[in-house]
Amino acid sequence: MSSLRVCVIGLGYIGLPTAAILASSGHSVVGVDTNPLVLDALYSGKTIIREAGLDDLVAEQVKTGRLVTSASPVPADVFILAVPTPIRGLAHKRADMTHVLSAAQAVAPVIKPGNLIVLESTSPPGTTEKLIRPVLEQGSGLTAGQDFHLAHCPERVLPGRILHELVHNDRVIGGVSHQSAEAARDLYASFVRGEILLTDATTAELVKLMENTNRDVNIALANEFALVAEHLGVNVWEAIELANRHPRVQFLRPGPGVGGHCIAVDPWFVVGAAPQFTPLIAGARSVNETMPRHTADLVADALGGVAGRRIVALGLTYKANVDDIRESPSSEVIADLRRAGAEVRLHDAMVEATQSVGELADGADCLLLLVDHSAYVALDAGKLGAVMRSRVLVDTRNFLPIPMWTEAGFQVVRLGDGRKLSLPSRVQPEMARVK
Ligand code: SAJ
């Protein structure tokens, strides 16, 4: 395909890697963001996101001049909207479409006949047809599907593997017309090596939500069994390993909760679209939402109450080996413990720290592993135990080598392991719970 002028609106975890890959595929890319920090960094070839390989790719493309910045959309052949779609409201969780709406409003006046507009942001079903389309048509005076192409191409990359997955994953593209879908396919074919599958816009929106909901529901199932196993005095990790030996069973992993701005958010878009048909999806969400609280309870059980106890929380990001702390279950666990009177010291192997785990452990009562960052494998149980006031390890990810910790004198408690909870404090478990 010939080189196109592409304007990418939103330079976050999806927009920036997409912009850089498009530039490296020979297109002329203008990156647009409302955050001046993002633009300033990019102007000098830098990023404010940590993602494997991204810094180098961006620096290279800025240097070639194929990736430039702008504070607002400029005329182009293609516009890609990659802005966040968070949820708002605690009781009735609804998609917050403010960013998508303003991106569409900003693009509309510069659209020319023959342009292609692609929505990449994960959105409630109907967004492309019912929200974006009228805004673009009114603002441009043109008709989608006739004068310009409009498609939804949901991103599906995994943070930590974004650059690889952007190229190698299959892509689903939904157009408001078949020609729109084909125009988008031609663009993505310039860098995607996976298969590109065409459908209509609303189906593409639902497919994306189904993918993340599938993961959320399956994590909820693992979490629910973790609670069952604790209740029955069984080790869920062993049980999962054994169940997964069945050729058609594949349990995911329990943990202290589901974080990030995708898996914990997208199921609500489905519930919002069809509340009367989604008890399972809503139920899975509530199981996953109870896990941070349950984790705080586990710590309280292990310590016989947390008031006045010193706890070192290991891992603040929403998952392993990324630096993204947004919507992390860790922050909920920590807030719960602090509310109950604990002194919680924080460490994250992926976020620049002023103090080492050893320094933070000095005089502490408990190490609480919340995120399984690879770096934590190297923790030295003997050295840490030597400086702690009491030796309790709570591992919510079944990640640390238990024999090393028990040999160093640690009382080890694992989330989902009912066999490890025979602590003296459990004689009166209700009193020890975090209320
Ligand atoms: N988690 C568990 N147990 C597991 C797997 C994950 O507790 O077995 C937790 C993680 O610790 C984390 C959360 O779930 O808190 C989400 O992590 P994740 O790795 O499952 O997913 P994300 O949010 O990083 O990326 C997901 C991906 N979706 C799917 O795998 C279906 C990715 O492909 C999407 O592009 C991304 O959401 C997105 O942007 O929608």
XYZ file of C-alpha atoms and ligand atoms in Angstrom:
475
model
C 0.000 0.000 0.000
C 1.175 3.520 -0.671
C 2.174 5.796 2.143
C -0.760 7.524 3.856
C -1.061 10.543 6.093
C -2.409 9.193 9.373
C -3.565 11.267 12.315
C -3.690 9.303 15.603
C -5.808 10.926 18.318
C -4.765 9.812 21.814
C -1.157 8.770 22.463
C -1.597 6.364 25.360
C -0.808 2.678 25.691
C -2.558 1.933 22.392
C -2.320 5.129 20.324
C 1.401 5.688 20.705
C 2.565 2.173 19.784
C 0.099 2.180 16.875
C 1.385 5.560 15.677
C 4.997 4.376 15.909
C 4.312 1.131 14.042
C 2.397 2.968 11.319
C 5.346 5.341 10.945
C 7.775 2.439 10.768
C 5.590 0.938 8.018
C 6.196 4.033 5.905
C 3.177 6.201 6.687
C 3.427 9.870 7.703
C 1.953 10.008 11.170
C 0.772 12.958 13.244
C 0.207 12.105 16.913
C -2.372 14.233 18.719
C -2.890 14.380 22.475
C -4.462 16.832 24.897
C -1.720 16.230 27.474
C 1.189 18.629 26.831
C 3.564 16.330 28.776
C 2.960 13.559 26.228
C 3.550 15.916 23.306
C 6.670 17.499 24.831
C 8.200 14.083 25.470
C 7.351 12.865 21.989
C 8.678 16.023 20.382
C 12.115 15.063 21.654
C 11.658 11.394 20.755
C 10.744 10.224 24.265
C 7.728 8.504 25.850
C 6.133 8.697 29.266
C 4.975 5.074 28.982
C 7.124 2.077 29.845
C 6.572 -0.700 27.355
C 9.180 -3.105 26.021
C 10.817 -1.750 22.848
C 8.574 1.329 22.617
C 11.187 3.963 23.556
C 13.548 2.879 20.799
C 10.855 2.589 18.158
C 9.436 6.029 18.965
C 12.872 7.684 19.057
C 13.704 6.133 15.689
C 10.458 7.246 14.028
C 10.640 10.784 15.427
C 14.184 10.984 14.066
C 13.098 9.940 10.566
C 10.438 12.677 10.675
C 7.643 10.185 9.953
C 6.198 10.636 13.448
C 5.403 14.213 14.466
C 3.072 15.795 17.026
C 0.216 18.235 17.013
C -2.084 19.599 19.709
C -5.140 19.180 17.448
C -6.139 17.057 14.432
C -4.730 18.111 11.046
C -5.998 17.118 7.582
C -4.993 13.528 6.750
C -6.094 10.443 4.809
C -6.834 8.423 7.948
C -7.867 9.317 11.504
C -7.501 6.780 14.296
C -9.278 7.483 17.578
C -7.474 5.758 20.447
C -8.692 7.619 23.520
C -9.703 6.142 26.902
C -13.218 4.891 27.659
C -13.341 4.572 31.458
C -16.428 3.923 33.571
C -18.144 6.416 35.812
C -20.574 6.024 38.669
C -20.187 3.585 41.531
C -23.700 2.220 41.759
C -24.559 2.167 38.042
C -21.325 1.733 36.178
C -21.654 3.401 32.806
C -19.190 4.022 29.993
C -17.741 7.513 30.104
C -17.670 8.478 26.423
C -16.444 12.052 26.960
C -13.038 11.459 25.381
C -14.425 9.590 22.373
C -16.979 12.299 21.844
C -14.448 15.131 22.001
C -12.054 13.253 19.710
C -14.837 12.798 17.133
C -15.828 16.474 17.471
C -12.223 17.559 16.957
C -11.779 15.382 13.867
C -15.119 16.158 12.161
C -14.228 19.636 10.796
C -11.059 18.394 9.064
C -12.580 15.331 7.367
C -12.432 15.334 3.558
C -14.218 13.047 1.086
C -12.405 9.695 0.781
C -10.992 9.802 4.338
C -11.074 6.810 6.665
C -11.948 7.216 10.361
C -11.243 4.310 12.700
C -12.389 4.008 16.300
C -9.954 1.794 18.233
C -11.152 2.602 21.767
C -13.096 -0.212 23.416
C -16.685 1.040 23.389
C -20.256 -0.006 24.219
C -22.119 -1.711 21.361
C -23.574 0.870 18.994
C -20.950 3.579 19.616
C -19.625 3.751 16.045
C -23.076 3.865 14.449
C -25.018 5.870 17.018
C -22.479 8.147 18.696
C -19.534 8.692 16.352
C -21.325 8.609 13.019
C -23.768 11.493 13.682
C -21.010 13.649 15.214
C -18.722 13.118 12.209
C -21.523 13.622 9.693
C -22.804 16.821 11.305
C -19.320 18.287 11.763
C -18.161 17.485 8.221
C -21.387 17.814 6.225
C -20.472 14.433 4.663
C -22.105 10.989 4.845
C -20.356 8.016 6.446
C -20.166 4.926 4.247
C -20.656 7.114 1.157
C -18.368 10.150 1.296
C -15.977 8.829 3.924
C -15.221 5.453 5.482
C -15.933 4.697 9.115
C -14.891 1.548 10.976
C -14.295 0.103 14.416
C -11.082 -1.837 14.857
C -10.774 -2.694 18.542
C -7.278 -2.962 19.953
C -6.488 -6.322 21.582
C -2.858 -6.031 22.634
C -1.583 -7.192 26.010
C 0.372 -4.588 28.002
C 3.922 -5.905 28.306
C 3.721 -7.459 24.806
C 2.151 -4.572 22.902
C 4.596 -4.225 20.008
C 4.633 -7.938 19.319
C 0.869 -8.349 19.567
C 0.118 -5.254 17.454
C 1.791 -6.991 14.553
C 1.009 -10.647 15.190
C -2.547 -10.715 16.605
C -5.511 -11.258 14.317
C -7.646 -8.109 13.979
C -11.399 -7.745 13.771
C -12.626 -4.797 11.729
C -16.243 -3.697 11.632
C -17.314 -1.148 9.049
C -20.469 0.955 8.750
C -20.340 -0.337 5.162
C -18.380 -3.121 3.520
C -16.227 -0.543 1.710
C -15.421 1.081 5.048
C -14.288 -2.247 6.474
C -12.175 -2.869 3.386
C -10.561 0.562 3.563
C -9.609 -0.100 7.192
C -8.344 -3.560 6.269
C -6.021 -2.030 3.667
C -4.546 0.268 6.295
C -4.028 -2.428 8.956
C -2.643 -4.846 6.372
C 0.347 -2.516 6.077
C 1.637 -3.719 9.479
C -0.531 -6.607 10.766
C 0.775 -10.096 10.074
C -2.148 -11.857 11.765
C -5.410 -12.421 9.917
C -7.770 -9.489 9.407
C -11.440 -10.408 9.733
C -14.212 -8.137 8.511
C -17.665 -7.631 10.010
C -20.043 -4.788 10.859
C -19.193 -2.097 13.415
C -21.554 -3.190 16.207
C -20.440 -6.821 15.981
C -16.798 -5.697 16.231
C -17.673 -3.661 19.344
C -19.385 -6.634 20.958
C -16.570 -9.033 20.022
C -14.033 -6.897 21.874
C -16.240 -6.758 24.959
C -16.812 -10.513 24.769
C -13.056 -11.137 24.788
C -12.411 -9.179 27.961
C -15.612 -10.416 29.612
C -14.560 -13.979 28.895
C -11.328 -13.333 30.782
C -13.062 -11.551 33.661
C -15.619 -14.323 34.159
C -12.901 -16.968 34.068
C -10.756 -15.122 36.584
C -13.866 -14.788 38.769
C -14.351 -18.543 38.589
C -10.779 -19.105 39.751
C -11.270 -16.541 42.532
C -14.528 -18.143 43.625
C -12.807 -21.522 43.853
C -10.015 -19.896 45.870
C -12.638 -18.856 48.428
C -14.246 -22.311 48.330
C -10.835 -23.964 48.806
C -9.998 -21.751 51.781
C -13.363 -22.668 53.300
C -12.820 -26.395 52.722
C -9.174 -26.481 53.799
C -7.959 -27.290 50.277
C -5.113 -25.757 48.275
C -6.735 -24.198 45.199
C -3.427 -23.921 43.332
C -2.900 -27.644 43.478
C -6.564 -28.259 42.632
C -6.355 -25.953 39.593
C -3.209 -27.634 38.362
C -4.935 -31.009 38.599
C -8.181 -29.811 37.003
C -6.199 -28.254 34.140
C -4.891 -31.716 33.290
C -8.353 -32.331 31.810
C -8.025 -31.781 28.044
C -10.938 -29.308 27.939
C -10.459 -27.408 31.194
C -8.247 -24.334 31.523
C -8.600 -22.422 34.794
C -6.995 -18.994 35.082
C -5.276 -17.842 38.271
C -6.881 -16.469 41.431
C -5.428 -13.277 42.871
C -6.066 -10.156 44.947
C -8.450 -8.728 42.341
C -8.701 -7.761 38.703
C -7.183 -4.442 37.752
C -6.337 -2.389 34.709
C -8.658 -0.291 32.620
C -9.916 -3.093 30.387
C -10.869 -6.371 32.039
C -12.416 -4.713 35.092
C -14.235 -2.130 32.978
C -15.450 -3.675 29.740
C -17.910 -6.179 31.258
C -19.850 -3.188 32.606
C -20.373 -1.974 29.033
C -22.130 -5.267 28.317
C -24.160 -5.121 31.522
C -25.083 -1.524 30.694
C -26.245 -2.544 27.210
C -28.410 -5.466 28.391
C -28.790 -5.512 32.202
C -31.679 -7.961 32.140
C -29.586 -10.627 30.360
C -26.264 -10.396 32.164
C -26.515 -11.799 35.721
C -23.452 -14.004 35.167
C -21.290 -11.143 33.916
C -22.399 -8.827 36.730
C -21.897 -11.633 39.267
C -18.369 -12.280 38.034
C -17.584 -8.602 38.434
C -18.781 -8.634 42.019
C -16.714 -11.743 42.851
C -13.600 -10.061 41.461
C -14.434 -6.835 43.256
C -14.525 -8.633 46.628
C -10.984 -9.976 46.260
C -9.064 -6.912 47.536
C -11.201 -6.939 50.672
C -10.713 -10.669 51.052
C -6.955 -10.162 50.733
C -7.002 -7.597 53.527
C -8.978 -10.110 55.618
C -6.344 -12.779 54.967
C -3.657 -10.457 56.279
C -5.749 -9.643 59.322
C -6.277 -13.357 59.965
C -2.587 -14.076 59.631
C -1.572 -11.285 62.002
C -4.467 -11.595 64.441
C -5.619 -8.094 63.516
C -3.756 -5.382 61.689
C -4.079 -2.328 63.940
C -0.592 -1.093 64.754
C 1.044 -3.779 62.591
C 3.657 -2.896 60.004
C 3.052 -4.431 56.595
C 5.252 -4.179 53.501
C 3.115 -4.309 50.355
C 5.086 -5.735 47.432
C 3.610 -4.726 44.079
C 1.468 -1.679 43.320
C 0.882 -2.091 39.582
C -2.261 -3.725 38.224
C -0.342 -6.833 37.135
C 3.118 -8.345 36.830
C 6.012 -6.730 34.993
C 4.232 -3.563 33.871
C 4.638 -0.101 35.422
C 0.969 0.863 35.202
C -0.541 1.511 38.627
C -3.919 2.718 37.391
C -6.915 0.741 38.648
C -4.712 -1.601 40.625
C -6.318 -3.946 43.192
C -3.224 -3.328 45.344
C -4.372 0.199 46.125
C -7.697 -1.128 47.438
C -5.996 -3.725 49.622
C -3.641 -1.098 51.007
C -6.468 1.359 51.666
C -8.427 -1.360 53.509
C -5.449 -2.234 55.688
C -4.727 1.401 56.462
C -8.350 2.028 57.371
C -8.046 -0.844 59.838
C -5.053 0.839 61.472
C -2.092 -0.881 59.790
C 1.086 0.962 58.856
C 1.591 -0.074 55.235
C 4.933 0.524 53.519
C 4.948 0.391 49.741
C 7.309 -1.153 47.218
C 7.092 -1.928 43.543
C 9.848 -3.538 41.541
C 8.719 -1.757 38.342
C 8.290 1.714 39.821
C 11.296 3.740 40.900
C 11.683 3.256 44.645
C 13.517 5.305 47.231
C 13.850 2.385 49.636
C 14.732 -1.248 49.045
C 12.554 -4.127 50.271
C 15.241 -4.798 52.907
C 14.977 -1.245 54.269
C 11.189 -1.341 54.272
C 11.145 -4.740 55.997
C 13.168 -3.421 58.921
C 10.910 -3.794 61.978
C 7.945 -4.953 59.873
C 5.490 -7.721 60.822
C 4.392 -8.954 57.432
C 5.386 -9.060 53.779
C 2.343 -8.974 51.520
C 3.035 -10.026 47.936
C 0.348 -8.452 45.749
C 1.982 -8.556 42.305
C 4.158 -11.332 40.902
C 6.882 -9.149 39.343
C 9.740 -11.401 38.202
C 12.200 -9.370 40.291
C 10.575 -10.582 43.527
C 11.781 -14.141 42.959
C 15.197 -12.934 44.065
C 13.966 -11.775 47.508
C 16.152 -13.251 50.221
C 13.900 -14.742 52.932
C 16.782 -15.173 55.382
C 17.963 -11.573 55.153
C 14.457 -10.122 55.300
C 13.426 -12.365 58.203
C 16.481 -11.255 60.159
C 15.329 -7.616 60.249
C 11.590 -8.139 60.698
C 9.669 -7.812 63.961
C 7.555 -10.864 63.128
C 7.866 -13.158 60.140
C 4.646 -13.459 58.230
C 4.441 -13.755 54.452
C 1.110 -13.456 52.660
C 1.453 -14.510 49.016
C -1.642 -13.683 46.962
C -0.206 -15.052 43.702
C 1.317 -18.401 44.679
C 4.564 -16.974 43.421
C 7.288 -17.202 46.050
C 9.085 -20.484 46.823
C 7.406 -21.510 50.079
C 10.115 -23.895 51.410
C 12.723 -21.106 51.360
C 10.396 -18.872 53.387
C 9.283 -21.478 55.915
C 12.903 -22.544 56.429
C 13.707 -18.910 57.191
C 11.082 -19.054 59.962
C 8.211 -17.417 58.097
C 4.586 -18.240 58.684
C 3.375 -18.410 55.078
C -0.217 -17.760 54.071
C -1.258 -18.206 50.470
C -4.471 -16.846 48.990
C -6.644 -19.811 48.064
C -4.734 -22.251 50.235
C -6.988 -23.400 53.055
C -4.251 -25.619 54.443
C -2.023 -22.714 55.411
C -4.402 -20.879 57.658
C -3.938 -22.780 60.921
C -2.719 -19.756 62.822
C -3.486 -19.123 66.486
C -5.359 -15.972 65.480
C -7.916 -18.082 63.640
C -9.348 -19.297 66.928
C -11.418 -16.109 66.796
C -11.385 -15.318 63.089
C -14.341 -12.937 63.241
C -12.506 -10.625 65.613
C -9.451 -10.583 63.422
C -11.290 -9.594 60.278
C -10.877 -6.173 58.752
C -14.243 -4.514 59.150
N -5.435 -11.636 36.328
C -5.697 -12.584 37.308
N -5.617 -13.897 36.971
C -5.282 -14.314 35.727
C -5.021 -13.347 34.730
C -5.113 -12.014 35.070
O -6.008 -12.253 38.458
O -5.203 -15.530 35.510
C -5.539 -10.209 36.668
C -4.236 -9.440 36.491
O -3.430 -9.537 37.640
C -4.740 -8.023 36.233
C -6.047 -8.255 35.471
O -6.411 -9.594 35.725
O -5.042 -7.366 37.443
C -5.976 -8.028 33.982
O -4.764 -8.526 33.429
P -4.688 -9.286 32.028
O -3.285 -9.650 31.778
O -5.674 -10.397 32.011
O -5.249 -8.252 30.979
P -4.901 -6.732 30.561
O -5.923 -5.843 31.203
O -3.480 -6.379 30.755
O -5.165 -6.823 28.962
C -6.426 -7.294 28.507
C -6.185 -8.330 27.388
N -7.439 -9.021 27.079
C -7.510 -10.368 27.009
O -6.568 -11.093 27.251
C -8.831 -10.939 26.610
C -5.625 -7.640 26.151
O -5.517 -8.549 25.061
C -6.552 -6.464 25.754
O -6.062 -5.768 24.617
C -6.607 -5.495 26.921
O -7.187 -6.191 28.041
C -7.447 -4.306 26.517
O -6.870 -3.236 26.309
O -8.669 -4.450 26.366
